[in-house]
Coordinates of C-alpha atoms in Angstrom, one line a residue:
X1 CA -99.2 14.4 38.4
X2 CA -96.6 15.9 40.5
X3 CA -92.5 16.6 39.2
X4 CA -89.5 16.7 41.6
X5 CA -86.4 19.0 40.4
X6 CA -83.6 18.8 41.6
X7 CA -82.7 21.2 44.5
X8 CA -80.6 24.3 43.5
X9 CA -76.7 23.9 44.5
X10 CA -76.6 25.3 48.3
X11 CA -74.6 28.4 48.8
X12 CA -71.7 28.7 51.3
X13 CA -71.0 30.7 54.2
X14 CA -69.6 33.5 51.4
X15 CA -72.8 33.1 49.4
X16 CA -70.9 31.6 46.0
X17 CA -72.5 28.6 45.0
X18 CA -70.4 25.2 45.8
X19 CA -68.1 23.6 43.0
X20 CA -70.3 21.5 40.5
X21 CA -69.8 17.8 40.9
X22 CA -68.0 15.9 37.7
X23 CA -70.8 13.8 36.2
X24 CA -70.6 9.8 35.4
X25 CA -69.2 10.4 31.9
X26 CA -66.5 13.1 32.8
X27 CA -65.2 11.1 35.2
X28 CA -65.0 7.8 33.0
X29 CA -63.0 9.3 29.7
X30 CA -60.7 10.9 32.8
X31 CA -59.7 7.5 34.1
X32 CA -59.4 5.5 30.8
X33 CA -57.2 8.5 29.6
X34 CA -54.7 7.9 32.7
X35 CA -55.4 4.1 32.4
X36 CA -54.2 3.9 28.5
X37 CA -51.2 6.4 29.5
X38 CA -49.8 3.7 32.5
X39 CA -50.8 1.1 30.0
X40 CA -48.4 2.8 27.4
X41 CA -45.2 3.6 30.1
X42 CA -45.7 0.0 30.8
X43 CA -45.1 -1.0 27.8
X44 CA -42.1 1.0 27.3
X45 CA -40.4 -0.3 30.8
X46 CA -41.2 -4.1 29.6
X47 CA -40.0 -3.4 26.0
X48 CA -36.5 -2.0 27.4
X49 CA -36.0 -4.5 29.8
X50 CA -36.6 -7.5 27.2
X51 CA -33.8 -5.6 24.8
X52 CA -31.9 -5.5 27.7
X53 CA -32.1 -9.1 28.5
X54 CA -31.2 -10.4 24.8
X55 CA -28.0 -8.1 24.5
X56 CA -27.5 -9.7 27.6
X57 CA -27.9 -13.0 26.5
X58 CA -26.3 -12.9 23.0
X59 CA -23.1 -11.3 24.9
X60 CA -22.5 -14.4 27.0
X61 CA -23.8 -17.5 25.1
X62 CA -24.3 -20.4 27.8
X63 CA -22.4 -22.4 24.4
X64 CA -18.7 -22.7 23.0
X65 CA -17.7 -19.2 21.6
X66 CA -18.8 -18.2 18.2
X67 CA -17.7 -15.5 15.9
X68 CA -19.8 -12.5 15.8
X69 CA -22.7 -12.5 13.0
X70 CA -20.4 -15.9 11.3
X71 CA -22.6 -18.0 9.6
X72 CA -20.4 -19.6 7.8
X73 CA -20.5 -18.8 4.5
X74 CA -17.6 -17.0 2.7
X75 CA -17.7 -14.6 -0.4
X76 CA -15.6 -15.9 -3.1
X77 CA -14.1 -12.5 -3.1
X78 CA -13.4 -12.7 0.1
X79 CA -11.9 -16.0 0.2
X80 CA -9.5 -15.3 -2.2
X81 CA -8.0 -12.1 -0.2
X82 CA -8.3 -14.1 2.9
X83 CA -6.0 -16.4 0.8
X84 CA -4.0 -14.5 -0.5
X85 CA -3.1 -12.6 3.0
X86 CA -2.4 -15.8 4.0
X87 CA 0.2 -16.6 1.6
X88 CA 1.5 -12.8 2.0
X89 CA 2.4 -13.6 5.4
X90 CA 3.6 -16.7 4.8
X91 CA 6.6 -15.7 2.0
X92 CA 6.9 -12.4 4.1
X93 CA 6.4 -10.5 1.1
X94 CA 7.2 -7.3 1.8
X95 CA 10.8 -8.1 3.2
X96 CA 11.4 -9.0 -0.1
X97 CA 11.7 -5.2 -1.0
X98 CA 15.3 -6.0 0.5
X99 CA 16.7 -8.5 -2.1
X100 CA 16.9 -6.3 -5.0
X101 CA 19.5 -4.2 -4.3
X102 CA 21.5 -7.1 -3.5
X103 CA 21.8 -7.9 -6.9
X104 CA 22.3 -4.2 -7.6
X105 CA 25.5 -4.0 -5.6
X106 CA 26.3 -7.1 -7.3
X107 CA 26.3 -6.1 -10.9
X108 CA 27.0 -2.5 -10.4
X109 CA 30.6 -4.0 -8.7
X110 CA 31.0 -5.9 -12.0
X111 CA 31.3 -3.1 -14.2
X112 CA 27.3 -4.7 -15.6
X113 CA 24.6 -2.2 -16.5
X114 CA 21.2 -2.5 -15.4
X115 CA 19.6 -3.5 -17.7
X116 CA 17.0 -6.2 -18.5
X117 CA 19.3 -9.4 -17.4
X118 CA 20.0 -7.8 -14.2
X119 CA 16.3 -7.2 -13.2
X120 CA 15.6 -11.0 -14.1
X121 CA 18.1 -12.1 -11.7
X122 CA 16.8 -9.5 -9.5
X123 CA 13.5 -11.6 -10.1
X124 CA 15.0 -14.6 -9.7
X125 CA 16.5 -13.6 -6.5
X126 CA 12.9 -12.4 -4.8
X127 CA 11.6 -15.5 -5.6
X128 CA 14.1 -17.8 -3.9
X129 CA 14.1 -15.6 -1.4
X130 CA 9.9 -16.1 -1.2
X131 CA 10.7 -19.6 -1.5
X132 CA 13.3 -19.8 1.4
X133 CA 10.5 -18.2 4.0
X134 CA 7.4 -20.8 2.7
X135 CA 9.9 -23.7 3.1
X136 CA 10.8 -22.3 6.7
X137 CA 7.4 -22.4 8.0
X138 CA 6.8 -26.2 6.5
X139 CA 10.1 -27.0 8.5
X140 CA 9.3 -25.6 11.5
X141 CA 5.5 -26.0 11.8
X142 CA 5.6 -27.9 15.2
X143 CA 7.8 -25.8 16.7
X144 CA 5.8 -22.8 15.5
X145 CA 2.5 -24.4 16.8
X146 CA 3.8 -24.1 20.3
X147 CA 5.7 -20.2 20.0
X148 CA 4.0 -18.8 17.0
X149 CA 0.8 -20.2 16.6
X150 CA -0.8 -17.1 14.5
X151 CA 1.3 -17.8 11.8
X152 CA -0.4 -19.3 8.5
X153 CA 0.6 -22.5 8.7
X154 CA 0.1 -23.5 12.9
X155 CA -3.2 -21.6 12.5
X156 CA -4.4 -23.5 9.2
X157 CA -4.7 -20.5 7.1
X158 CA -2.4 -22.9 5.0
X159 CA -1.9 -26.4 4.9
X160 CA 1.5 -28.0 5.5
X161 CA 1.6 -29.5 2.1
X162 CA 0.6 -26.2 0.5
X163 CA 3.2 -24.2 2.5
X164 CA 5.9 -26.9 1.1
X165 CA 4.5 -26.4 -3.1
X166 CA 4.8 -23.1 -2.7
X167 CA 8.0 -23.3 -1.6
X168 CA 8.7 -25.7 -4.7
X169 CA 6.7 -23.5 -6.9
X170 CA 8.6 -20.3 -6.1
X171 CA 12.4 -22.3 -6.4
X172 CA 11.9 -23.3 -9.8
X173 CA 10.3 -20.1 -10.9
X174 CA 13.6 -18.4 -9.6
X175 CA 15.9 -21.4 -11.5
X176 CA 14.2 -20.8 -14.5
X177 CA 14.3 -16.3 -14.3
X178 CA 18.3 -16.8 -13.8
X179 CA 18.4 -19.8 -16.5
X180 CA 16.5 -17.0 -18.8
X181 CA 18.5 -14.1 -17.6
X182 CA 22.3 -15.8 -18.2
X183 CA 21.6 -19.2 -19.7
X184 CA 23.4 -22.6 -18.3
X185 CA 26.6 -21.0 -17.4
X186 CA 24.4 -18.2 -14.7
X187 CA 21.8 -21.0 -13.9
X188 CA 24.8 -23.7 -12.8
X189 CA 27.1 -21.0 -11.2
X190 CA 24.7 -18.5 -9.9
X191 CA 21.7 -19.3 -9.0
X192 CA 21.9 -22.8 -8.5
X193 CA 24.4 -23.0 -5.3
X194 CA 22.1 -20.1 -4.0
X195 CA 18.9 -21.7 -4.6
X196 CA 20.7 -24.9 -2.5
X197 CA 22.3 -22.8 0.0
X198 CA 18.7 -21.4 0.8
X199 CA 17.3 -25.4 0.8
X200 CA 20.1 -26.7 3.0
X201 CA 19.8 -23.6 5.8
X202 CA 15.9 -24.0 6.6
X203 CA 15.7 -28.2 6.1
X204 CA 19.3 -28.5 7.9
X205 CA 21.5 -26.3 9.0
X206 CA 19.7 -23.4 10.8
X207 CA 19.1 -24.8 14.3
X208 CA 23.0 -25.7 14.2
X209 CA 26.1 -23.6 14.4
X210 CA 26.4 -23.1 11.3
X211 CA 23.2 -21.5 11.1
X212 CA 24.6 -17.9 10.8
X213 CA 27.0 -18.6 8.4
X214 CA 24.8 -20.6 6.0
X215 CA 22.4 -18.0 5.9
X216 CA 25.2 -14.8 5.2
X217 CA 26.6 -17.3 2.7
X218 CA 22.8 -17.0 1.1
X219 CA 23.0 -13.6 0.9
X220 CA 26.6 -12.8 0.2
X221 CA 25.5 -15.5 -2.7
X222 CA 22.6 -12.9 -3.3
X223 CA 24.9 -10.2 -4.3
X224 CA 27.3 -12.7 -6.6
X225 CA 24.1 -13.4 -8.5
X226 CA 24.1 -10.0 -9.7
X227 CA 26.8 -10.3 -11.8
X228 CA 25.6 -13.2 -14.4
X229 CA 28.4 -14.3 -16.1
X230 CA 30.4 -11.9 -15.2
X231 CA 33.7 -12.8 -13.1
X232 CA 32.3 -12.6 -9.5
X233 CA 35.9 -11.0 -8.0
X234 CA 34.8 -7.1 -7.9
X235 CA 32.1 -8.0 -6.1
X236 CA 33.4 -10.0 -3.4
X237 CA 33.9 -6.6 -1.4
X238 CA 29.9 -5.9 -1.5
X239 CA 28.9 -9.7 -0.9
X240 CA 30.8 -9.9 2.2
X241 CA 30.0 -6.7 3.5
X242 CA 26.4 -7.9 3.3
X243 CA 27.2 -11.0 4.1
X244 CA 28.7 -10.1 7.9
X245 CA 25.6 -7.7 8.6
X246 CA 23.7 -11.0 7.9
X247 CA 25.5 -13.1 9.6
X248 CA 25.2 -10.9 13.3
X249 CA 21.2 -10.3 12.1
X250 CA 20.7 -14.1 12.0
X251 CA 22.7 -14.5 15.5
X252 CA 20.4 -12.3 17.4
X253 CA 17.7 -13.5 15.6
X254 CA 17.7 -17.0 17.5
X255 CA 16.4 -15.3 20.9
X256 CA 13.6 -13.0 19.5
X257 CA 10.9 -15.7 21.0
X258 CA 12.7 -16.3 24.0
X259 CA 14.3 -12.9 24.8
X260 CA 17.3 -14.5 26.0
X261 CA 20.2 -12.4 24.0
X262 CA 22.5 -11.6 26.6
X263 CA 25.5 -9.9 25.5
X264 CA 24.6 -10.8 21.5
X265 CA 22.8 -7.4 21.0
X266 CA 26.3 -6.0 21.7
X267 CA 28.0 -8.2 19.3
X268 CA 25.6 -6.8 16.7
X269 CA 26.6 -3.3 17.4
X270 CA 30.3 -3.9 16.9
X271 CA 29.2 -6.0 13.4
X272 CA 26.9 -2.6 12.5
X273 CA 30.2 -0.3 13.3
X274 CA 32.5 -2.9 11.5
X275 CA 30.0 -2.8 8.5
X276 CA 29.6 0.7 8.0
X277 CA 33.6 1.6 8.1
X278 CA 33.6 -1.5 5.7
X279 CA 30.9 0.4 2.6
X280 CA 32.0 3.8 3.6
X281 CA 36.4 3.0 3.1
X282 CA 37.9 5.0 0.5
X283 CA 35.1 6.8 -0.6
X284 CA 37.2 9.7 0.2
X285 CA 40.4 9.9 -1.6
X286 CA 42.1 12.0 -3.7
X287 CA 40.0 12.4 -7.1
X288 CA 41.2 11.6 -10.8
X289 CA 42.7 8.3 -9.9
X290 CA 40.7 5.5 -11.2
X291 CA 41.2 2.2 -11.3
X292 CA 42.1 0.7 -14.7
X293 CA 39.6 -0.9 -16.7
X294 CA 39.8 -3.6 -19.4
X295 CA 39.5 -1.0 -22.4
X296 CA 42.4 1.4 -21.2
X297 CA 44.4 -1.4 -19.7
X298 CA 44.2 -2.9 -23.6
X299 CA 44.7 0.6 -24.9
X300 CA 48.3 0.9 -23.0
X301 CA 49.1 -2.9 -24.1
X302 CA 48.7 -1.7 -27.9
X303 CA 50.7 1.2 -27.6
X304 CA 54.0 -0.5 -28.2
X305 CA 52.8 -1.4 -31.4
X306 CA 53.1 1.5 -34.5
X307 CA 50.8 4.4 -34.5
X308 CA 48.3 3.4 -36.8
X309 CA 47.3 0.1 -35.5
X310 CA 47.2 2.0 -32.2
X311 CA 45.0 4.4 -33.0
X312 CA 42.8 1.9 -35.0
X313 CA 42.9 -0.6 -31.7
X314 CA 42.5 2.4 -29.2
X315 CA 39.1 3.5 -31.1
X316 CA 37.8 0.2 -31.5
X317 CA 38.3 -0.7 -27.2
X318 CA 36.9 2.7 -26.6
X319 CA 34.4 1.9 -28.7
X320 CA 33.3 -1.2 -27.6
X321 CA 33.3 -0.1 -23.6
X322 CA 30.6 2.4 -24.6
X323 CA 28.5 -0.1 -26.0
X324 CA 28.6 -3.1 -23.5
X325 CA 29.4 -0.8 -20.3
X326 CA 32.4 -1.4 -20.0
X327 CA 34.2 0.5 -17.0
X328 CA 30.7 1.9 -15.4
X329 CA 29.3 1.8 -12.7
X330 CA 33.3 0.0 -11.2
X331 CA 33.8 0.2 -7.8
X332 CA 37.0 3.1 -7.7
X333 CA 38.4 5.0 -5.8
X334 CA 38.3 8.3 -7.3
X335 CA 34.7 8.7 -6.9
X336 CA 32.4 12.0 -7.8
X337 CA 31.8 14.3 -4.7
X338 CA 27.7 13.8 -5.4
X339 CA 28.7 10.1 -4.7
X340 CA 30.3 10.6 -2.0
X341 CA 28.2 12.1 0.0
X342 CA 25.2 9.8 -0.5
X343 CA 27.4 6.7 0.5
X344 CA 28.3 8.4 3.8
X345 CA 24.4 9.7 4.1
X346 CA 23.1 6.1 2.8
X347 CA 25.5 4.5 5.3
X348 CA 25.2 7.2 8.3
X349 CA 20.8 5.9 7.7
X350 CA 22.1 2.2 7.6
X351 CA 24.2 2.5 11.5
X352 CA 21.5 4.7 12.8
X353 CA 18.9 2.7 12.1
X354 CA 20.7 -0.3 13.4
X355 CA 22.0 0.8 16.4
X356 CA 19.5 2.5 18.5
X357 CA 17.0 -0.6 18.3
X358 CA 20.5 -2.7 18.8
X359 CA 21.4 -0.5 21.8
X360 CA 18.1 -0.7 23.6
X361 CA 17.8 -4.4 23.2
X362 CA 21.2 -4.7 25.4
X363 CA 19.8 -2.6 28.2
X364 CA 16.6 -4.4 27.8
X365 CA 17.3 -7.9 26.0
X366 CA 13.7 -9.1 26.3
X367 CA 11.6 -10.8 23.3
X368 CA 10.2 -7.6 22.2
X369 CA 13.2 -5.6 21.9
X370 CA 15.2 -8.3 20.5
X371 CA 12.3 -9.1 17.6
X372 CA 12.4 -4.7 17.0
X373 CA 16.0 -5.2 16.8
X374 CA 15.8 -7.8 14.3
X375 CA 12.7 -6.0 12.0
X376 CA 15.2 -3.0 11.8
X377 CA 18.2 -5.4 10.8
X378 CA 16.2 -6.4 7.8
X379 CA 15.1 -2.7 6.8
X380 CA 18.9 -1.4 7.6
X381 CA 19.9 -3.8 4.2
X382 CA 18.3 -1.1 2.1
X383 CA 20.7 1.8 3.0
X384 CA 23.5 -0.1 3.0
X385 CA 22.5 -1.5 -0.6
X386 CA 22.3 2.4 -1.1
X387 CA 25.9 2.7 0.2
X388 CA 27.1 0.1 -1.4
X389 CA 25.2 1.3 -5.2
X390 CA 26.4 4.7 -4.6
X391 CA 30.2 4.0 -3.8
X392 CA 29.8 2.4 -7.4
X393 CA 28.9 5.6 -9.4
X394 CA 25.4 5.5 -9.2
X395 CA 24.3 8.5 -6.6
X396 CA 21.0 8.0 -7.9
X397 CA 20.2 4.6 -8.4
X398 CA 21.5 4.3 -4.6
X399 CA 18.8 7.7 -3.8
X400 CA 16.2 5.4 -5.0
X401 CA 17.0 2.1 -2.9
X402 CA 17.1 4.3 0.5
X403 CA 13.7 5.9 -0.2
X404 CA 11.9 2.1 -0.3
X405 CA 12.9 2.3 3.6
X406 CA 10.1 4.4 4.8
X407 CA 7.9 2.4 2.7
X408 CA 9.3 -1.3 3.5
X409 CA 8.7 -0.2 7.7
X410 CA 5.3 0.8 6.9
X411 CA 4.4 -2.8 5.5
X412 CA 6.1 -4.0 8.2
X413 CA 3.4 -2.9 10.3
X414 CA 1.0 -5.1 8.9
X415 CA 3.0 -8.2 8.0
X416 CA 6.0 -9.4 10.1
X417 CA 9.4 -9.7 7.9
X418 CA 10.6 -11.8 11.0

C-alpha cells in the first residue's frame, strides 16, 4: 500500500519558503468575529435612530397639545399651594404691605399710641383692602377675560362665585377687627363708610369720573381709621396728602392695558412734587415751640384758680397725659432734628421713586411703562407713610415702614400689586 504526502511548500526565487496558507478553521472564527462586530455597530446605528425618532415624535404630537408628563392627578399638597397662589394673586397680597402705615399716620396724627387697638384696625384695614381687590376681579371678569386673561379668575384658577365670597368673607372679617378694636362708635364711623366706599368704587363708580376720587376718598378714609374714636381733625393733613397721591396713581392707572396716557404721566409728576412739599412743610422750623396739647392747654385754664387747687389739677393732667398718651406722637411743629431728617430722607425715597418711572412713562407712554409707573406708585406709599410717621415724632417707627420697600418690590416680582 502506497501513501501520498503532501509536497513541501515551493521556495521562491530568494529561496524562503512561500507564506503558509490560513486553514478552513482560521479563516471561519476570522469572519464570524468581523460578522458579530458589524452585527453589533448595527445595532447601535438602529438603536439611536429609533430614540431619535420617539423624541421626535413625543415633541410634536400629531394631537391637541398636552402638558409635559400631566397625567392628571394632583398631590393634595400641591393642590392646596396651587390654591392658595391662586387666591394670593387674586387679593394682591403683597400690596397690602402698603395699608398699614396708613393707619399709622392716622393714629400717630391723633396724639393715639400704638398700641393693640391700633394694630387691629391696622388688621381691619388689610382686610378690606384684600376684600376690595377679590371684589374687583368678580366685577370685571369679562373685561379681564379679553385684556388679562392670566389672572385667577379669566383663567379659572378661581371661580367667579368664589372670587365674590372671598370678597364677602374678607369685608366682614375687617367690620368685625374695627367693631373689636373701637366698638359701635369706630365700627359706624370708621370702618363702615370705608368698607362702603371700597364696595361702591369696584361695583360702581370706577369706570366713571369719579373713579379717582372714590378711590383717594378710600384711602384718605384709610388713614381716618387710624384714629378710632379719636376726633379725626389732626389727621386730616395725612389723609389728604395720601389721598391726592392716590388720586393721580388711580388716574394713570386707567391706560396701563392700553398704553394710551398721553400727557397724564405728567400730571402725576406735578401730584408727586405737590405731595412731597405737602409731608415735608414745616418740618423745619424754629425748635421749642410746640403746639398745645389738651393737658397743658387745661393746665393754663386752671391757673387762675388759687395755688393749691392748681398744683393739685396741674399734677393730676400731667398725670393722666402720661398714661393714656396724651400729647405724643402730635403732629408739631417744633420737631427733633433726628426727625427731621428722616421725613426729608423718607420723603426725598417717596419723589425719587415716583418720578423717574413717572418721567420715563411721558417720554415713552406705552402699556409697559405706564403699568411700571403704576407698580412704583403703590410701593412709593410706604416712604411717604414714613414721612408722614416721622414728622409725628416717631423717627423710628417711620425707619421701619421705609425698610418694607425693598422687600414689598421684591414680592412684586412674583405677584402683580396692579
Amino acid at each position: 500500500m502506497t501513501t501520498t504526502t503532501a509536497p513541501p511548500p515551493a521556495a521562491d526565487a530568494s529561496g524562503a519558503p512561500a507564506p503558509r496558507q490560513p486553514g478552513p478553521r482560521r479563516r471561519t472564527l476570522r469572519e464570524l468575529t468581523r460578522g458579530a462586530r458589524d452585527t453589533l455597530t448595527a445595532c447601535r446605528a438602529a438603536a439611536r435612530a429609533a430614540a431619535t425618532a420617539f423624541r421626535t415624535a413625543r415633541e410634536t404630537p400629531s394631537g391637541p397639545p398636552r402638558s409635559r408628563y400631566d397625567t392628571g392627578y394632583r398631590p393634595r399638597s400641591v393642590a392646596v399651594r396651587q390654591h392658595a397662589t391662586a387666591v394670593a394673586e387674586l387679593v394682591r397680597a403683597p400690596a397690602a404691605l402698603t395699608v398699614p402705615g396708613d393707619v399709622l399716620a392716622g393714629a400717630l396724627s391723633a396724639g393715639r399710641p400704638v398700641g393693640g387697638r391700633t394694630l387691629l384696625l391696622a388688621a381691619s384695614s388689610v382686610s378690606l383692602y384684600w376684600a376690595g381687590m377679590a371684589l374687583n376681579d368678580w366685577a370685571d371678569r369679562e373685561e379681564d377675560a379679553r385684556e388679562r386673561p392670566e389672572r385667577p379668575v379669566p383663567s379659572g384658577r378661581i371661580s367667579a362665585g368664589a372670587a365674590l365670597g372671598i370678597a364677602g368673607g374678607l369685608t366682614a372679617a375687617g367690620l368685625g377687627l374695627g367693631a373689636l378694636a373701637g366698638g359701635r362708635r369706630v365700627l359706624l364711623r370708621r370702618t363702615l363708610p370705608l368698607a362702603a366706599t371700597v364696595w361702591a368704587y369696584d361695583l360702581g363708580l370706577k369706570h366713571t369720573p369719579l373713579g379717582p376720587v372714590a378711590m383717594a376718598a378710600a384711602r384718605a378714609l384709610d388713614v381716618l381709621h387710624g384714629t378710632g374714636p379719636s376726633p379725626a381733625g389732626p389727621a386730616l393733613r395725612a389723609a389728604a396728602t395720601v389721598g391726592a397721591h392716590t388720586w393721580a396713581l388711580t388716574r394713570l392707572s386707567r391706560h396701563e392695558v392700553n398704553g394710551t396716557a398721553g400727557r397724564e404721566p405728567l400730571l402725576s409728576l406735578a401730584a408727586t412734587a405737590a405731595v412731597t412739599l405737602a409731608a415735608t412743610a414745616g418740618t423745619l422750623r424754629v425748635p421749642g415751640r410746640r403746639l398745645p396739647n389738651s393737658a397743658s392747654t387745661a393746665a393754663r385754664q386752671a391757673s387762675s384758680g388759687p395755688p393749691a387747687i392748681t398744683s393739685a389739677v396741674a399734677r393730676h393732667l400731667v398725670g393722666s397725659a402720661a398714661r393714656s398718651g396724651l400729647g405724643t406722637g402730635t403732629d408739631v411743629p417744633g420737631l427733633p432734628g433726628r426727625s427731621i431728617a428722616v421725613t426729608v430722607l423718607t420723603a426725598t425715597v417717596y419723589a425719587v421713586t415716583c418720578a423717574r418711572v413717572q418721567w420715563a412713562a411721558l417720554r415713552d407712554p406705552d402699556a409697559a411703562r405706564t403699568r411700571a409707573a403704576v407698580g412704583a406708585g403703590i410701593h412709593a406709599l410706604l416712604p411717604l407713610q414714613a414721612a408722614l410717621v416721622s414728622r409725628t415724632g416717631s423717627p423710628n417707627l417711620a425707619a421701619l415702614l421705609a425698610a418694607v420697600l425693598p422687600q414689598a418690590a421684591r414680592l412684586a416680582r412674583k405677584v402683580s400689586p396692579t
